[in-house]
Amino acid sequence: MTTNANAAGTWQLGDRTVNRLGYGAMRTMSRSDGTPSDRDQVIGVLRRAVELGVNHIDTAAFYFAGPRSANELINTALRPYPEDLVITTKVGPGRDSSGAFHQVTTKDGLRGQVEENLRQLGLDRLEVVNLRIGQGLDRGTDSLRDRFEALAELQQEGLIRHLGISNIGADHLKEAMAVAPVVCVQNQYGLTTRREDDALIELCAEHGVAFVPFFAIGASVPGASPFAPADETGTDVVAEVARAHDATPAQVRLAWTLHRGPNVLAIPGTGDPAHLEENVAAAGLRLTDEDLSRLDTIG
Ligand SMILES: NC(=O)c1ccc[n+]([C@@H]2O[C@H](COP(=O)([O-])OP(=O)(O)OC[C@H]3O[C@@H](n4cnc5c(N)ncnc54)[C@H](OP(=O)(O)O)[C@@H]3O)[C@@H](O)[C@H]2O)c1
């Protein structure tokens, strides 16, 4: 099985080309049991990801836990950044020094978050910024217009290259597209989670927008701890398909998302070097029509 992230092909985020198999940095701060990660190990994971062809990394300034910050780890591991690397970050949720979350909605607050990401990542411009709305995994129904307009102004100023939105529904996508071009939507989605977004993936495709699922492997249940271990729903079928391909269940879940459409990008998160190799190799896993039908029975 191939181990290069380019095996699933590429997608355009505006004028930037990324391999469809990317990496999510949320797991760099902590292990699945919530204890701090091994700093050297996760720096090694980030460097290995890039060696394996990953050129799309998702992060956020609010990804910090105890002594670890995902942005600092990315900065330390990967600067000077490879030219083809697209680091996507997100703003909206803020965290105070105790780690508690709150929503940042004001123009000044959003500017502060963009500047914080620039400083932490050591960049003059952020390649992609997602406006994340809603509390936790509950998608908000409130208008995102004012907040998205604030980010569009920062884009005009040259602090942001491309804009995306996260934790949203179809109406939010339409609302945002009326303000400024949207290159990606980042939502919770997987084989057994949030399948109502099947239609949103198609809507994104119609508009050339990437759909970037999070928790494609882990925490399938809305409201579950973000540190919950891999999803167990439909384990038997997933395991059987995995065995037939000499693959793992996590690889099947990732490959399944990549089979949803050419505009679907994967950003699996891991702090484990072996899991990283496995996840990148999933870019080369081709599921048959029969596999996809069987997997659909549990979706
Ligand atoms: N926009 C948003 O609101 C939002 C919310 C959450 C996350 N995100 C982004 O989405 C990314 C993806 O979510 P995620 O990090 O939760 O990733 P995920 O792909 O859903 O699952 C990660 C979980 O699965 C485990 N895992 C990873 N690879 C595995 C493998 N090959 N075999 C078995 N277990 C494996 C990880 O533990 P190990 O570390 O032990 O491998 C971790 O417990 C995040 O990193 C973050 O960048 C965005």
Coordinates of C-alpha atoms and ligand atoms in Angstrom, one line a residue:
M1 CA 0.0 0.0 0.0
T2 CA 1.3 3.5 -0.9
T3 CA 2.3 5.8 1.9
N4 CA 2.1 9.2 0.2
A5 CA -0.6 11.7 0.9
N6 CA -0.9 12.5 -2.8
A7 CA -2.4 9.0 -3.5
A8 CA -6.0 10.3 -3.1
G9 CA -5.4 13.2 -5.5
T10 CA -5.5 17.0 -4.9
W11 CA -8.1 19.7 -4.4
Q12 CA -7.9 23.5 -4.8
L13 CA -8.4 25.7 -1.8
G14 CA -8.7 28.9 -3.8
D15 CA -5.4 29.2 -5.6
R16 CA -3.6 26.7 -3.3
T17 CA -3.4 23.0 -4.2
V18 CA -3.5 20.5 -1.4
N19 CA -3.4 16.7 -1.2
R20 CA -6.8 15.4 -0.1
L21 CA -5.2 13.5 2.7
G22 CA -4.1 16.0 5.3
Y23 CA -3.5 16.2 9.1
G24 CA -5.4 17.7 12.1
A25 CA -3.2 19.1 14.8
M26 CA -5.7 18.9 17.7
R27 CA -4.2 15.6 18.8
T28 CA -0.7 17.1 19.2
M29 CA -1.3 18.5 22.7
S30 CA -2.8 15.5 24.5
R31 CA -3.1 11.8 24.3
S32 CA -6.5 10.2 24.0
D33 CA -6.6 9.8 27.8
G34 CA -6.1 13.6 28.2
T35 CA -2.5 13.5 29.5
P36 CA 0.0 15.8 27.8
S37 CA 1.6 14.5 24.6
D38 CA 5.3 13.6 24.3
R39 CA 6.7 16.8 22.8
D40 CA 9.5 15.2 20.8
Q41 CA 7.1 12.5 19.5
V42 CA 4.5 15.0 18.2
I43 CA 7.2 17.2 16.7
G44 CA 8.4 14.0 14.9
V45 CA 4.8 13.2 13.8
L46 CA 4.4 16.7 12.3
R47 CA 7.7 16.4 10.4
R48 CA 6.9 12.9 9.2
A49 CA 3.5 14.0 8.0
V50 CA 5.1 16.6 5.7
E51 CA 7.7 14.0 4.6
L52 CA 4.8 11.7 3.6
G53 CA 3.3 14.4 1.4
V54 CA 0.8 16.0 3.8
N55 CA 0.5 19.7 2.8
H56 CA -2.7 20.6 4.5
I57 CA -2.6 20.9 8.3
D58 CA -5.5 22.1 10.4
T59 CA -5.0 23.9 13.7
A60 CA -6.3 26.7 16.0
A61 CA -4.8 29.0 18.6
F62 CA -7.3 27.5 21.1
Y63 CA -5.7 24.1 20.6
F64 CA -3.7 24.2 23.8
A65 CA -3.7 21.9 26.8
G66 CA -1.4 22.2 29.9
P67 CA 2.1 22.9 28.5
R68 CA 1.3 22.2 24.9
S69 CA 0.1 24.5 22.1
A70 CA -0.6 23.0 18.6
N71 CA 0.5 26.3 16.9
E72 CA 3.8 26.4 18.8
L73 CA 4.5 22.7 18.0
I74 CA 3.7 23.3 14.3
N75 CA 6.0 26.4 14.3
T76 CA 8.8 24.5 16.0
A77 CA 8.5 21.4 13.9
L78 CA 8.0 22.9 10.5
R79 CA 9.5 26.4 10.1
P80 CA 10.7 27.4 7.6
Y81 CA 7.5 26.1 6.1
P82 CA 7.6 24.2 2.8
E83 CA 6.2 26.4 0.0
D84 CA 3.3 24.0 -0.7
L85 CA 2.2 23.8 2.9
V86 CA -1.3 25.2 3.6
I87 CA -2.0 25.7 7.3
T88 CA -5.7 26.2 8.0
T89 CA -6.7 27.7 11.3
K90 CA -10.0 28.7 12.8
V91 CA -11.4 31.6 14.9
G92 CA -14.6 32.1 16.8
P93 CA -14.1 30.0 19.9
G94 CA -11.9 31.6 22.5
R95 CA -10.4 30.2 25.7
D96 CA -9.4 31.9 28.8
S97 CA -6.3 31.1 30.9
S98 CA -8.3 28.3 32.7
G99 CA -9.1 26.7 29.4
A100 CA -12.8 27.5 29.5
F101 CA -14.4 28.3 26.1
H102 CA -16.3 31.4 25.1
Q103 CA -17.5 32.7 21.8
V104 CA -15.7 35.6 20.2
T105 CA -18.0 37.6 18.0
T106 CA -16.8 41.2 17.8
K107 CA -14.7 42.6 15.0
D108 CA -11.9 43.5 17.4
G109 CA -12.1 40.1 19.0
L110 CA -11.8 38.2 15.7
R111 CA -8.9 40.5 14.6
G112 CA -7.2 39.6 17.9
Q113 CA -7.6 35.9 17.2
V114 CA -6.2 36.3 13.6
E115 CA -3.2 38.2 15.0
E116 CA -2.7 35.6 17.7
N117 CA -2.6 32.8 15.0
L118 CA -0.2 34.9 12.9
R119 CA 2.2 35.4 15.9
Q120 CA 2.1 31.8 17.1
L121 CA 2.6 30.3 13.6
G122 CA 5.2 32.9 12.7
L123 CA 3.4 34.0 9.5
D124 CA 2.6 37.3 7.8
R125 CA -0.6 35.9 6.3
L126 CA -2.8 33.0 7.2
E127 CA -3.6 30.7 4.2
V128 CA -7.1 29.7 5.3
V129 CA -9.1 30.9 8.2
N130 CA -12.4 29.2 9.2
L131 CA -15.0 31.1 11.1
R132 CA -16.3 28.5 13.5
I133 CA -19.8 29.1 14.9
G134 CA -22.0 27.4 17.5
Q135 CA -21.2 26.0 20.9
G136 CA -19.3 22.8 21.2
L137 CA -20.7 20.4 18.6
D138 CA -24.1 22.1 18.5
R139 CA -24.3 24.0 15.2
G140 CA -25.6 27.5 15.7
T141 CA -28.6 28.8 13.8
D142 CA -27.7 32.4 14.2
S143 CA -26.5 34.6 11.3
L144 CA -22.8 34.6 10.7
R145 CA -22.9 37.6 8.4
D146 CA -21.3 40.3 10.7
R147 CA -18.5 37.9 11.8
F148 CA -17.8 36.8 8.2
E149 CA -17.8 40.4 7.0
A150 CA -15.2 41.1 9.7
L151 CA -13.0 38.3 8.4
A152 CA -13.5 39.5 4.8
E153 CA -12.1 42.9 5.8
L154 CA -9.0 41.2 7.3
Q155 CA -8.7 39.3 4.0
Q156 CA -8.8 42.6 2.1
E157 CA -6.1 43.9 4.4
G158 CA -3.9 41.0 3.4
L159 CA -3.9 39.1 6.7
I160 CA -5.8 36.2 5.3
R161 CA -5.6 34.5 2.0
H162 CA -8.8 32.4 1.9
L163 CA -11.9 32.0 4.1
G164 CA -13.9 29.0 5.3
I165 CA -16.6 28.3 7.8
S166 CA -17.1 25.5 10.3
N167 CA -19.8 23.8 12.3
I168 CA -22.4 25.1 9.9
G169 CA -25.6 24.2 7.9
A170 CA -26.5 24.9 4.3
D171 CA -28.0 28.3 5.0
H172 CA -24.8 29.5 6.6
L173 CA -22.9 28.5 3.5
K174 CA -25.2 30.5 1.3
E175 CA -25.1 33.5 3.7
A176 CA -21.2 33.4 3.8
M177 CA -20.9 33.0 0.0
A178 CA -22.9 36.2 -0.4
V179 CA -20.2 38.1 1.6
A180 CA -17.0 36.6 0.2
P181 CA -15.7 33.4 -1.5
V182 CA -15.7 30.4 0.7
V183 CA -13.0 27.7 0.0
C184 CA -14.0 25.1 2.6
V185 CA -16.5 23.9 5.1
Q186 CA -15.3 22.0 8.2
N187 CA -17.9 20.0 9.9
Q188 CA -18.2 16.9 12.1
Y189 CA -19.0 14.0 9.7
G190 CA -18.2 10.4 9.2
L191 CA -19.5 7.0 8.2
T192 CA -21.8 6.8 11.2
T193 CA -22.0 10.5 12.2
R194 CA -23.9 13.5 10.9
R195 CA -24.9 11.8 7.6
E196 CA -27.4 14.6 7.1
D197 CA -24.4 16.4 5.7
D198 CA -24.4 14.1 2.6
A199 CA -26.5 16.9 1.0
L200 CA -24.2 19.6 2.2
I201 CA -21.2 17.8 0.6
E202 CA -23.0 18.0 -2.7
L203 CA -23.9 21.6 -2.3
C204 CA -20.2 22.4 -1.5
A205 CA -19.2 20.4 -4.6
E206 CA -21.6 22.5 -6.8
H207 CA -19.8 25.6 -5.6
G208 CA -16.3 24.2 -5.8
V209 CA -16.0 24.3 -2.0
A210 CA -14.0 21.7 -0.1
F211 CA -15.9 19.7 2.6
V212 CA -13.4 18.8 5.4
P213 CA -14.8 16.4 8.0
F214 CA -13.5 16.3 11.5
F215 CA -13.9 13.2 13.8
A216 CA -13.9 10.9 10.8
I217 CA -12.2 8.3 12.9
G218 CA -12.9 9.3 16.5
A219 CA -15.8 10.6 18.7
S220 CA -18.8 9.9 16.6
V221 CA -21.5 10.8 19.1
P222 CA -22.5 14.5 19.2
G223 CA -21.5 15.9 22.6
A224 CA -18.9 13.1 23.2
S225 CA -15.6 14.1 24.6
P226 CA -13.2 15.2 21.9
F227 CA -10.8 12.7 23.5
A228 CA -13.1 9.8 23.0
P229 CA -11.4 6.8 21.4
A230 CA -12.1 5.6 17.8
D231 CA -15.8 5.1 16.9
E232 CA -17.1 1.6 17.6
T233 CA -20.4 1.9 15.6
G234 CA -20.7 -0.7 12.9
T235 CA -17.4 -2.3 14.0
D236 CA -18.1 -5.7 12.5
V237 CA -18.8 -4.5 8.9
V238 CA -15.9 -2.0 9.1
A239 CA -13.6 -4.7 10.4
E240 CA -14.6 -7.1 7.6
V241 CA -14.0 -4.6 4.9
A242 CA -10.7 -3.7 6.5
R243 CA -9.6 -7.4 6.6
A244 CA -10.4 -7.8 2.9
H245 CA -8.0 -5.0 2.1
D246 CA -5.4 -5.9 4.7
A247 CA -6.2 -2.5 6.2
T248 CA -7.4 -1.2 9.6
P249 CA -10.8 0.0 10.6
A250 CA -9.5 3.6 10.9
Q251 CA -8.2 3.4 7.4
V252 CA -11.5 2.2 6.1
R253 CA -13.3 5.1 7.8
L254 CA -10.9 7.6 6.3
A255 CA -11.0 6.0 2.8
W256 CA -14.8 6.0 3.0
T257 CA -14.9 9.8 3.6
L258 CA -12.5 10.3 0.7
H259 CA -14.8 8.3 -1.5
R260 CA -17.7 10.7 -0.7
G261 CA -16.5 13.0 -3.4
P262 CA -13.5 14.7 -4.9
N263 CA -14.1 17.8 -2.8
V264 CA -13.9 15.9 0.5
L265 CA -10.6 16.3 2.3
A266 CA -9.4 14.3 5.3
I267 CA -7.6 15.8 8.3
P268 CA -7.2 12.8 10.7
G269 CA -5.5 13.8 14.0
T270 CA -3.0 11.7 15.8
G271 CA 0.0 12.0 18.1
D272 CA 1.0 8.4 17.4
P273 CA 3.7 7.9 14.7
A274 CA 2.3 4.5 13.6
H275 CA -1.3 5.9 13.3
L276 CA 0.1 8.7 11.1
E277 CA 1.7 6.2 8.7
E278 CA -1.6 4.2 8.7
N279 CA -3.7 7.3 8.1
V280 CA -1.6 8.6 5.2
A281 CA -1.6 5.1 3.7
A282 CA -5.5 5.3 3.7
A283 CA -5.1 7.8 0.8
G284 CA -4.2 4.8 -1.4
L285 CA -7.0 2.5 -0.2
R286 CA -9.6 2.0 -3.0
L287 CA -12.9 0.6 -1.7
T288 CA -15.0 -1.3 -4.2
D289 CA -18.7 -0.6 -5.0
E290 CA -19.6 -3.6 -2.9
D291 CA -17.6 -2.3 0.0
L292 CA -19.3 1.0 -0.2
S293 CA -22.7 -0.6 -0.3
R294 CA -22.0 -2.7 2.7
L295 CA -20.6 0.3 4.6
D296 CA -23.7 2.3 3.7
T297 CA -25.9 -0.2 5.5
I298 CA -24.4 1.0 8.8
G299 CA -24.3 4.7 7.9
Ligands
LIG1 N1 -13.8 22.7 13.2 C1 -14.0 22.1 14.4 O1 -14.9 22.4 15.2 C2 -13.1 20.9 14.8 C3 -13.5 20.1 15.9 C4 -12.7 19.1 16.2 C5 -11.5 18.8 15.4 N2 -11.2 19.6 14.4 C6 -10.0 19.2 13.5 O2 -10.3 18.0 12.9 C7 -9.1 17.2 13.1 C8 -9.6 15.7 13.1 O3 -10.2 15.4 14.3 P1 -9.5 14.4 15.3 O4 -8.1 14.9 15.6 O5 -10.4 14.2 16.4 O6 -9.3 13.1 14.4 P2 -10.1 11.8 14.2 O7 -9.7 11.5 12.9 O8 -11.5 11.8 14.2 O9 -9.7 10.8 15.4 C9 -8.7 11.0 16.2 C10 -8.8 9.9 17.3 O10 -8.6 8.7 16.7 C11 -7.3 8.1 17.1 N3 -6.7 7.7 15.9 C12 -6.1 8.5 14.9 N4 -5.6 7.7 13.9 C13 -5.9 6.4 14.3 C14 -5.6 5.1 13.7 N5 -5.0 5.0 12.5 N6 -6.0 4.0 14.4 C15 -6.7 4.1 15.6 N7 -6.9 5.3 16.2 C16 -6.5 6.4 15.5 C17 -6.6 9.3 17.8 O11 -5.7 8.8 18.8 P3 -4.1 8.7 18.7 O12 -3.6 10.1 18.9 O13 -3.8 7.8 19.8 O14 -3.8 8.2 17.3 C18 -7.7 10.0 18.4 O15 -8.2 9.4 19.6 C19 -8.6 17.7 14.5 O16 -7.2 17.3 14.7 C20 -8.7 19.2 14.3 O17 -7.7 19.7 13.6 C21 -12.0 20.6 14.0

